[in-house]
């Protein structure tokens, strides 16, 4: 029995459908939040339908076992099926970029509850914990980040989310050395090589926004580390299934070979006829003008002062801070295991663009809940 958390999310849904396609969906038990098993299966089917047709999604949602509940409930769960678990794939997290107490309660306390219950699983062979490559903290102008212990939670972090993910890794290492934990840290997961952004437009709206505004928060000679969800989840299956892994920590990332330079990025959007502002220019949010160049470009591209646009500006600023670090994540450990290398973003950008005729703002809705701000902040002018 394989216990999967996060099956109603972007990566977790793709991961579970891989298992169904590989013929072992029935070996899975999914932890799903919901009032009862029927409600959980319905929520799962709705998510799987973003990655597949209705019939496939419904069949897949019927195939697995369901453990209704949340991560925190696992600490006290007496469900006997948990004693049969041989592998855990822990994908669930609060991925909100807004500063919230729940990122600590879910990402740290929830993971520790799962680990505490895992300790009682007599047959456990692997606990695959999904972290994030950005647990390295805010580190300006690094080039290629190698796998290393996460930055301290007291180090600078752009989002409380990455701080909580760093703290989770430290807590697991400190208290659960006896568990067979392998940590996989994806970089930036965007779209699907065949389905484009149909499963989720998460973060894709932001890349379109860069092209639309023509403004980069970093040097045009730099690069970005983007991977598609189908490649990412296939590598998570590899990390789950290979018995003799050489390490306990892996970046799941584009790395040196498949990172995207901004020059390629700009050419790619132009080649696919995206409505953009080119050539791109650079602004430095830490420079004397601060965010003013961005605010002006944003207002020109999105003149309507709607709540959605204001929230999108807040979201774009946050992502700009991540991008301004100008970093990618070394994946040589992953490739040395013999796993398939990643495709480049540019190779499936056309599929992403063709898969949806939604506007940038409409696509932002997939991430809008990550940027919930109180009404007072929403009412404030976008320009700082
Ligand atoms: N997307 C990326 O670019 C990216 C990059 C690096 C790392 N990651 C990591 O990959 C993982 C998945 O990310 P994602 O983008 O797929 O996130 P997502 O779409 O927001 O999905 C999050 C999942 O976690 C579940 N969840 C949240 N709180 C829970 C709780 N208390 N108990 C049980 N389940 C809970 C959600 O369930 P509900 O449906 O009930 O809310 C959902 O299934 C996360 O660990 C994230 O840190 C993602």
Short mmCIF file of C-alpha atoms and ligand atoms in Angstrom, two decimals:
data_model
loop_
_atom_site.label_atom_id
_atom_site.label_comp_id
_atom_site.label_asym_id
_atom_site.label_seq_id
_atom_site.Cartn_x
_atom_site.Cartn_y
_atom_site.Cartn_z
CA UNK A 1 0.00 0.00 0.00
CA UNK A 2 1.31 3.44 -0.99
CA UNK A 3 0.03 6.46 0.93
CA UNK A 4 -0.23 9.63 -1.18
CA UNK A 5 -0.98 13.09 0.17
CA UNK A 6 -1.90 16.05 -2.04
CA UNK A 7 -3.83 14.09 -4.69
CA UNK A 8 -6.33 16.93 -5.09
CA UNK A 9 -3.55 19.36 -6.07
CA UNK A 10 -1.54 20.08 -9.22
CA UNK A 11 1.46 17.77 -8.69
CA UNK A 12 -0.41 15.19 -6.64
CA UNK A 13 -3.14 14.76 -9.27
CA UNK A 14 -0.57 14.31 -12.03
CA UNK A 15 1.42 11.90 -9.85
CA UNK A 16 -1.60 9.71 -9.07
CA UNK A 17 -2.70 9.59 -12.73
CA UNK A 18 0.81 8.40 -13.67
CA UNK A 19 0.32 5.56 -11.19
CA UNK A 20 -3.05 4.70 -12.73
CA UNK A 21 -1.50 4.70 -16.22
CA UNK A 22 1.38 2.55 -14.93
CA UNK A 23 -1.21 0.00 -13.75
CA UNK A 24 -0.79 0.37 -9.98
CA UNK A 25 -3.44 2.94 -9.07
CA UNK A 26 -5.22 0.32 -6.94
CA UNK A 27 -2.13 0.07 -4.71
CA UNK A 28 -2.67 3.65 -3.55
CA UNK A 29 -4.47 5.12 -0.59
CA UNK A 30 -5.04 8.87 -0.88
CA UNK A 31 -5.37 11.18 2.11
CA UNK A 32 -8.06 13.65 1.02
CA UNK A 33 -9.80 16.44 2.92
CA UNK A 34 -13.59 16.05 2.84
CA UNK A 35 -16.64 15.25 4.94
CA UNK A 36 -16.73 11.57 4.00
CA UNK A 37 -15.35 9.11 1.47
CA UNK A 38 -17.90 10.00 -1.23
CA UNK A 39 -17.13 13.70 -0.91
CA UNK A 40 -13.38 12.98 -1.06
CA UNK A 41 -13.74 10.83 -4.20
CA UNK A 42 -15.83 13.57 -5.82
CA UNK A 43 -13.16 16.20 -5.03
CA UNK A 44 -10.45 13.89 -6.36
CA UNK A 45 -12.37 13.22 -9.59
CA UNK A 46 -12.87 16.95 -10.16
CA UNK A 47 -9.13 17.55 -9.88
CA UNK A 48 -8.18 14.56 -12.05
CA UNK A 49 -10.57 15.85 -14.70
CA UNK A 50 -8.24 18.82 -15.17
CA UNK A 51 -5.54 16.34 -16.25
CA UNK A 52 -7.74 13.89 -18.17
CA UNK A 53 -11.20 13.35 -19.64
CA UNK A 54 -14.20 12.89 -17.34
CA UNK A 55 -14.45 9.12 -17.77
CA UNK A 56 -10.74 8.53 -17.02
CA UNK A 57 -10.91 10.87 -14.04
CA UNK A 58 -13.99 9.20 -12.55
CA UNK A 59 -12.52 5.71 -13.04
CA UNK A 60 -9.21 6.77 -11.48
CA UNK A 61 -10.99 8.35 -8.51
CA UNK A 62 -12.84 5.05 -7.89
CA UNK A 63 -9.71 2.89 -8.13
CA UNK A 64 -7.72 3.94 -5.05
CA UNK A 65 -8.52 3.67 -1.39
CA UNK A 66 -9.45 6.89 0.36
CA UNK A 67 -8.41 8.04 3.80
CA UNK A 68 -10.66 11.02 4.59
CA UNK A 69 -8.90 13.57 6.73
CA UNK A 70 -6.11 16.10 6.90
CA UNK A 71 -2.42 15.77 7.68
CA UNK A 72 -2.81 16.87 11.26
CA UNK A 73 -5.42 14.12 11.89
CA UNK A 74 -2.83 11.44 11.08
CA UNK A 75 -1.12 11.83 14.43
CA UNK A 76 -4.08 10.18 16.13
CA UNK A 77 -5.50 8.09 13.27
CA UNK A 78 -6.15 4.47 14.22
CA UNK A 79 -7.15 3.41 10.69
CA UNK A 80 -5.61 -0.10 10.42
CA UNK A 81 -4.82 0.40 6.70
CA UNK A 82 -2.03 2.77 7.74
CA UNK A 83 -0.19 -0.19 9.28
CA UNK A 84 0.05 -1.79 5.81
CA UNK A 85 1.77 1.21 4.20
CA UNK A 86 5.10 0.38 2.52
CA UNK A 87 5.74 3.76 0.85
CA UNK A 88 4.66 7.34 1.46
CA UNK A 89 4.58 10.10 -1.13
CA UNK A 90 4.05 13.34 0.75
CA UNK A 91 3.08 16.03 -1.76
CA UNK A 92 0.46 17.95 0.26
CA UNK A 93 1.34 21.42 1.45
CA UNK A 94 -0.06 24.88 1.94
CA UNK A 95 1.58 26.60 -1.03
CA UNK A 96 0.22 30.04 -0.26
CA UNK A 97 2.64 32.94 -0.80
CA UNK A 98 0.65 35.08 1.57
CA UNK A 99 2.01 35.12 5.09
CA UNK A 100 -0.26 32.78 7.00
CA UNK A 101 -0.14 30.73 10.16
CA UNK A 102 -1.48 27.77 8.15
CA UNK A 103 1.79 27.31 6.23
CA UNK A 104 3.38 26.43 9.57
CA UNK A 105 0.47 24.32 10.81
CA UNK A 106 0.17 22.34 7.58
CA UNK A 107 3.72 22.23 6.24
CA UNK A 108 5.59 21.75 9.50
CA UNK A 109 3.08 20.37 12.04
CA UNK A 110 1.21 18.36 9.39
CA UNK A 111 4.40 16.77 8.06
CA UNK A 112 5.58 15.95 11.58
CA UNK A 113 2.18 14.35 12.31
CA UNK A 114 2.62 12.19 9.20
CA UNK A 115 6.19 11.31 10.19
CA UNK A 116 5.07 10.42 13.72
CA UNK A 117 2.44 8.04 12.32
CA UNK A 118 4.99 6.67 9.81
CA UNK A 119 7.20 5.59 12.69
CA UNK A 120 4.53 3.02 13.60
CA UNK A 121 4.40 1.63 10.05
CA UNK A 122 6.33 -1.62 10.39
CA UNK A 123 6.69 -2.23 6.64
CA UNK A 124 7.74 1.28 5.57
CA UNK A 125 10.51 1.25 2.94
CA UNK A 126 10.47 4.85 1.68
CA UNK A 127 9.07 8.21 2.71
CA UNK A 128 9.32 10.56 -0.26
CA UNK A 129 8.95 14.10 1.03
CA UNK A 130 8.34 16.84 -1.52
CA UNK A 131 10.13 20.03 -0.57
CA UNK A 132 10.93 23.04 -2.70
CA UNK A 133 14.23 24.06 -4.26
CA UNK A 134 13.57 27.62 -3.03
CA UNK A 135 14.05 26.47 0.58
CA UNK A 136 17.56 27.84 -0.08
CA UNK A 137 16.16 31.23 1.04
CA UNK A 138 16.72 34.62 -0.58
CA UNK A 139 20.23 34.50 -1.95
CA UNK A 140 20.90 37.18 -4.55
CA UNK A 141 22.69 36.39 -7.80
CA UNK A 142 23.73 32.87 -7.13
CA UNK A 143 24.24 30.94 -10.30
CA UNK A 144 23.64 27.22 -9.77
CA UNK A 145 22.35 26.05 -6.39
CA UNK A 146 23.52 22.61 -5.32
CA UNK A 147 21.65 20.29 -2.97
CA UNK A 148 22.51 21.34 0.58
CA UNK A 149 20.65 21.50 3.88
CA UNK A 150 17.80 24.03 3.68
CA UNK A 151 18.53 27.58 4.78
CA UNK A 152 17.77 28.24 8.42
CA UNK A 153 14.24 29.47 9.00
CA UNK A 154 15.83 32.59 10.48
CA UNK A 155 17.65 33.30 7.17
CA UNK A 156 16.04 35.75 4.71
CA UNK A 157 13.12 34.16 2.81
CA UNK A 158 10.89 35.87 0.27
CA UNK A 159 7.80 33.96 1.39
CA UNK A 160 6.75 32.41 4.66
CA UNK A 161 5.89 29.35 2.54
CA UNK A 162 9.56 28.63 1.65
CA UNK A 163 10.60 29.41 5.22
CA UNK A 164 8.11 26.81 6.49
CA UNK A 165 9.33 24.24 3.93
CA UNK A 166 12.93 24.84 5.07
CA UNK A 167 11.86 24.42 8.69
CA UNK A 168 10.07 21.17 7.79
CA UNK A 169 13.23 19.66 6.34
CA UNK A 170 15.22 20.66 9.42
CA UNK A 171 12.57 19.21 11.73
CA UNK A 172 12.49 15.92 9.81
CA UNK A 173 16.28 15.67 9.89
CA UNK A 174 16.40 16.44 13.61
CA UNK A 175 13.67 14.12 14.84
CA UNK A 176 13.13 11.38 12.26
CA UNK A 177 16.55 10.08 11.26
CA UNK A 178 15.21 6.55 11.76
CA UNK A 179 12.69 6.92 8.88
CA UNK A 180 13.68 6.06 5.27
CA UNK A 181 13.17 9.66 4.14
CA UNK A 182 14.17 10.87 0.66
CA UNK A 183 13.61 14.55 -0.08
CA UNK A 184 12.73 15.70 -3.62
CA UNK A 185 12.87 19.45 -4.22
CA UNK A 186 11.14 20.60 -7.43
CA UNK A 187 12.12 24.00 -8.83
CA UNK A 188 9.30 25.85 -10.65
CA UNK A 189 6.61 23.57 -12.05
CA UNK A 190 4.77 25.10 -15.02
CA UNK A 191 2.36 23.40 -17.43
CA UNK A 192 2.45 19.96 -19.03
CA UNK A 193 4.33 18.98 -22.19
CA UNK A 194 1.19 17.54 -23.82
CA UNK A 195 -1.74 19.19 -22.02
CA UNK A 196 -0.19 22.63 -21.77
CA UNK A 197 -1.80 24.62 -18.97
CA UNK A 198 -5.08 22.70 -18.95
CA UNK A 199 -4.29 21.01 -15.60
CA UNK A 200 -3.26 24.37 -14.12
CA UNK A 201 -2.10 27.77 -15.32
CA UNK A 202 -0.21 28.18 -12.05
CA UNK A 203 2.74 30.60 -12.58
CA UNK A 204 2.25 30.51 -16.37
CA UNK A 205 0.23 33.74 -16.16
CA UNK A 206 3.35 35.34 -14.62
CA UNK A 207 5.59 34.44 -17.56
CA UNK A 208 2.98 35.85 -19.94
CA UNK A 209 2.92 38.97 -17.76
CA UNK A 210 6.69 39.36 -18.11
CA UNK A 211 6.33 39.15 -21.87
CA UNK A 212 3.32 41.51 -21.89
CA UNK A 213 5.06 44.17 -19.77
CA UNK A 214 8.51 43.61 -21.35
CA UNK A 215 10.17 44.10 -17.97
CA UNK A 216 12.62 41.75 -16.32
CA UNK A 217 13.62 42.04 -12.66
CA UNK A 218 17.02 40.53 -13.47
CA UNK A 219 19.71 40.65 -16.13
CA UNK A 220 18.57 39.60 -19.64
CA UNK A 221 21.73 37.43 -19.75
CA UNK A 222 20.39 35.34 -16.88
CA UNK A 223 18.15 32.30 -16.79
CA UNK A 224 15.32 30.56 -15.01
CA UNK A 225 14.67 26.98 -13.89
CA UNK A 226 11.26 25.76 -15.11
CA UNK A 227 10.06 22.15 -15.41
CA UNK A 228 6.78 20.63 -16.68
CA UNK A 229 4.54 18.76 -14.27
CA UNK A 230 4.60 15.48 -16.25
CA UNK A 231 8.40 15.31 -16.21
CA UNK A 232 8.45 16.27 -12.51
CA UNK A 233 5.98 13.60 -11.42
CA UNK A 234 7.68 10.93 -13.56
CA UNK A 235 10.90 11.68 -11.66
CA UNK A 236 9.04 11.46 -8.34
CA UNK A 237 7.96 7.95 -9.36
CA UNK A 238 11.61 7.17 -10.16
CA UNK A 239 12.69 8.43 -6.75
CA UNK A 240 9.94 6.41 -5.10
CA UNK A 241 10.73 3.18 -6.89
CA UNK A 242 14.50 2.94 -7.32
CA UNK A 243 15.67 0.79 -4.40
CA UNK A 244 19.30 1.91 -4.18
CA UNK A 245 19.38 5.70 -4.41
CA UNK A 246 22.80 7.25 -3.88
CA UNK A 247 21.51 10.27 -1.94
CA UNK A 248 18.72 11.30 0.39
CA UNK A 249 18.16 14.70 -1.23
CA UNK A 250 17.52 15.57 -4.90
CA UNK A 251 16.67 18.64 -6.90
CA UNK A 252 13.98 17.89 -9.47
CA UNK A 253 14.93 20.75 -11.72
CA UNK A 254 15.98 21.93 -15.17
CA UNK A 255 19.59 22.39 -14.06
CA UNK A 256 22.47 23.40 -16.28
CA UNK A 257 21.24 21.48 -19.33
CA UNK A 258 17.61 22.65 -19.54
CA UNK A 259 17.41 25.99 -17.75
CA UNK A 260 15.88 28.71 -19.92
CA UNK A 261 17.81 31.86 -20.74
CA UNK A 262 15.76 35.05 -20.94
CA UNK A 263 16.95 35.48 -24.52
CA UNK A 264 15.41 32.11 -25.43
CA UNK A 265 12.32 32.98 -23.40
CA UNK A 266 11.79 36.25 -25.26
CA UNK A 267 12.37 34.66 -28.65
CA UNK A 268 9.99 31.81 -27.75
CA UNK A 269 7.10 34.09 -26.86
CA UNK A 270 7.73 36.14 -30.01
CA UNK A 271 7.88 33.01 -32.20
CA UNK A 272 4.47 31.88 -30.92
CA UNK A 273 2.87 35.26 -31.61
CA UNK A 274 2.20 36.19 -27.99
CA UNK A 275 1.20 39.83 -27.51
CA UNK A 276 4.34 41.17 -25.85
CA UNK A 277 6.55 44.20 -25.35
CA UNK A 278 10.02 43.51 -26.77
CA UNK A 279 12.95 43.81 -26.47
CA UNK A 280 12.77 43.34 -22.72
CA UNK A 281 14.30 45.91 -20.42
CA UNK A 282 15.62 45.41 -16.92
CA UNK A 283 14.54 47.08 -13.72
CA UNK A 284 16.01 46.69 -10.25
CA UNK A 285 13.45 46.75 -7.49
CA UNK A 286 16.26 47.38 -4.98
CA UNK A 287 17.54 50.37 -7.01
CA UNK A 288 16.66 54.06 -6.50
CA UNK A 289 13.43 53.81 -8.50
CA UNK A 290 12.24 50.77 -6.58
CA UNK A 291 9.08 49.22 -8.03
CA UNK A 292 8.09 52.34 -10.04
CA UNK A 293 9.11 50.95 -13.48
CA UNK A 294 7.13 47.80 -12.81
CA UNK A 295 4.08 49.66 -11.54
CA UNK A 296 4.05 51.89 -14.64
CA UNK A 297 4.46 48.94 -17.02
CA UNK A 298 1.79 46.99 -15.16
CA UNK A 299 -0.70 49.86 -15.34
CA UNK A 300 -0.03 50.27 -19.06
CA UNK A 301 -0.62 46.57 -19.70
CA UNK A 302 -3.54 46.13 -17.28
CA UNK A 303 -5.23 49.54 -17.02
CA UNK A 304 -8.39 48.40 -15.24
CA UNK A 305 -8.12 48.90 -11.47
CA UNK A 306 -10.00 45.75 -10.59
CA UNK A 307 -9.45 43.71 -7.46
CA UNK A 308 -8.08 40.88 -9.61
CA UNK A 309 -5.53 43.17 -11.29
CA UNK A 310 -4.43 44.64 -7.97
CA UNK A 311 -3.94 41.16 -6.55
CA UNK A 312 -2.12 40.10 -9.70
CA UNK A 313 0.29 43.03 -9.30
CA UNK A 314 1.02 41.89 -5.76
CA UNK A 315 1.58 38.34 -7.02
CA UNK A 316 3.85 39.48 -9.84
CA UNK A 317 5.96 41.54 -7.43
CA UNK A 318 6.43 38.47 -5.27
CA UNK A 319 7.47 36.29 -8.21
CA UNK A 320 9.76 39.08 -9.48
CA UNK A 321 11.66 38.88 -6.20
CA UNK A 322 12.21 35.16 -6.74
CA UNK A 323 13.31 35.68 -10.33
CA UNK A 324 15.62 38.56 -9.39
CA UNK A 325 17.82 36.02 -7.59
CA UNK A 326 18.87 34.71 -11.00
CA UNK A 327 19.35 31.14 -9.92
CA UNK A 328 18.87 27.62 -11.23
CA UNK A 329 19.15 24.32 -9.42
CA UNK A 330 21.77 21.68 -10.12
CA UNK A 331 20.17 18.36 -11.13
CA UNK A 332 23.30 16.28 -11.65
CA UNK A 333 22.40 13.98 -8.74
CA UNK A 334 19.09 13.13 -10.38
CA UNK A 335 20.62 12.59 -13.82
CA UNK A 336 23.42 10.43 -12.35
CA UNK A 337 20.71 8.01 -11.17
CA UNK A 338 20.01 7.35 -14.85
CA UNK A 339 16.64 9.15 -14.89
CA UNK A 340 15.37 10.93 -18.02
CA UNK A 341 16.58 14.55 -18.40
CA UNK A 342 14.06 17.42 -18.39
CA UNK A 343 12.70 19.09 -21.51
CA UNK A 344 13.26 22.83 -21.89
CA UNK A 345 10.41 25.26 -21.22
CA UNK A 346 10.80 26.67 -24.71
CA UNK A 347 10.15 23.21 -26.19
CA UNK A 348 6.63 23.08 -24.75
CA UNK A 349 5.83 26.81 -24.48
CA UNK A 350 3.82 26.62 -27.73
CA UNK A 351 1.70 23.80 -26.26
CA UNK A 352 1.05 25.89 -23.14
CA UNK A 353 0.01 28.92 -25.20
CA UNK A 354 -2.18 26.89 -27.55
CA UNK A 355 -3.93 24.98 -24.75
CA UNK A 356 -5.92 27.95 -23.45
CA UNK A 357 -7.46 31.14 -24.79
CA UNK A 358 -7.82 32.60 -21.30
CA UNK A 359 -6.46 36.06 -20.60
CA UNK A 360 -3.48 36.55 -18.28
CA UNK A 361 -5.86 37.71 -15.55
CA UNK A 362 -8.11 34.68 -16.01
CA UNK A 363 -5.10 32.38 -15.75
CA UNK A 364 -3.94 34.20 -12.62
CA UNK A 365 -7.10 32.93 -10.91
CA UNK A 366 -5.36 29.53 -10.54
CA UNK A 367 -2.89 31.21 -8.15
CA UNK A 368 -5.01 34.06 -6.77
CA UNK A 369 -5.79 32.28 -3.51
CA UNK A 370 -2.05 32.24 -2.79
CA UNK A 371 -2.08 36.03 -2.65
CA UNK A 372 -5.02 36.79 -0.39
CA UNK A 373 -4.53 40.15 1.16
CA UNK A 374 -6.83 41.96 3.53
CA UNK A 375 -9.24 44.51 2.17
CA UNK A 376 -7.27 47.48 3.46
CA UNK A 377 -4.21 46.41 1.50
CA UNK A 378 -6.30 45.72 -1.58
CA UNK A 379 -7.69 49.24 -1.41
CA UNK A 380 -4.20 50.77 -1.34
CA UNK A 381 -2.74 52.03 -4.62
CA UNK A 382 -0.54 49.50 -6.44
CA UNK A 383 2.34 51.94 -6.71
CA UNK A 384 4.44 51.97 -3.53
N1 LIG B 1 3.94 23.92 -8.03
C1 LIG B 1 5.24 24.20 -7.98
O1 LIG B 1 5.78 24.94 -8.80
C2 LIG B 1 6.09 23.60 -6.90
C3 LIG B 1 7.46 23.88 -6.91
C4 LIG B 1 8.27 23.35 -5.91
C5 LIG B 1 7.72 22.53 -4.94
N2 LIG B 1 6.39 22.28 -4.94
C6 LIG B 1 5.84 21.42 -3.88
O2 LIG B 1 5.02 20.44 -4.48
C7 LIG B 1 3.93 20.13 -3.61
C8 LIG B 1 2.62 20.26 -4.37
O3 LIG B 1 2.48 21.57 -4.88
P1 LIG B 1 1.22 21.93 -5.78
O4 LIG B 1 1.62 23.09 -6.61
O5 LIG B 1 0.69 20.70 -6.41
O6 LIG B 1 0.20 22.44 -4.65
P2 LIG B 1 -1.38 22.55 -4.69
O7 LIG B 1 -1.91 22.43 -6.06
O8 LIG B 1 -1.70 23.76 -3.89
O9 LIG B 1 -1.88 21.26 -3.88
C9 LIG B 1 -1.73 21.17 -2.49
C10 LIG B 1 -2.32 19.85 -2.03
O10 LIG B 1 -2.08 19.73 -0.62
C11 LIG B 1 -3.32 19.39 0.00
N3 LIG B 1 -3.35 19.87 1.37
C12 LIG B 1 -3.15 21.14 1.81
N4 LIG B 1 -3.29 21.19 3.13
C13 LIG B 1 -3.57 19.93 3.55
C14 LIG B 1 -3.82 19.33 4.82
N5 LIG B 1 -3.80 20.06 5.95
N6 LIG B 1 -4.08 18.01 4.90
C15 LIG B 1 -4.10 17.27 3.76
N7 LIG B 1 -3.88 17.78 2.53
C16 LIG B 1 -3.61 19.09 2.43
C17 LIG B 1 -4.37 20.09 -0.84
O11 LIG B 1 -5.62 19.55 -0.54
P3 LIG B 1 -7.01 20.37 -0.73
O12 LIG B 1 -7.43 20.10 -2.14
O13 LIG B 1 -7.90 19.78 0.27
O14 LIG B 1 -6.71 21.83 -0.48
C18 LIG B 1 -3.84 19.75 -2.23
O15 LIG B 1 -4.16 18.44 -2.57
C19 LIG B 1 4.06 21.04 -2.41
O16 LIG B 1 4.70 20.34 -1.37
C20 LIG B 1 4.94 22.16 -2.91
O17 LIG B 1 5.68 22.73 -1.85
C21 LIG B 1 5.55 22.79 -5.90
#
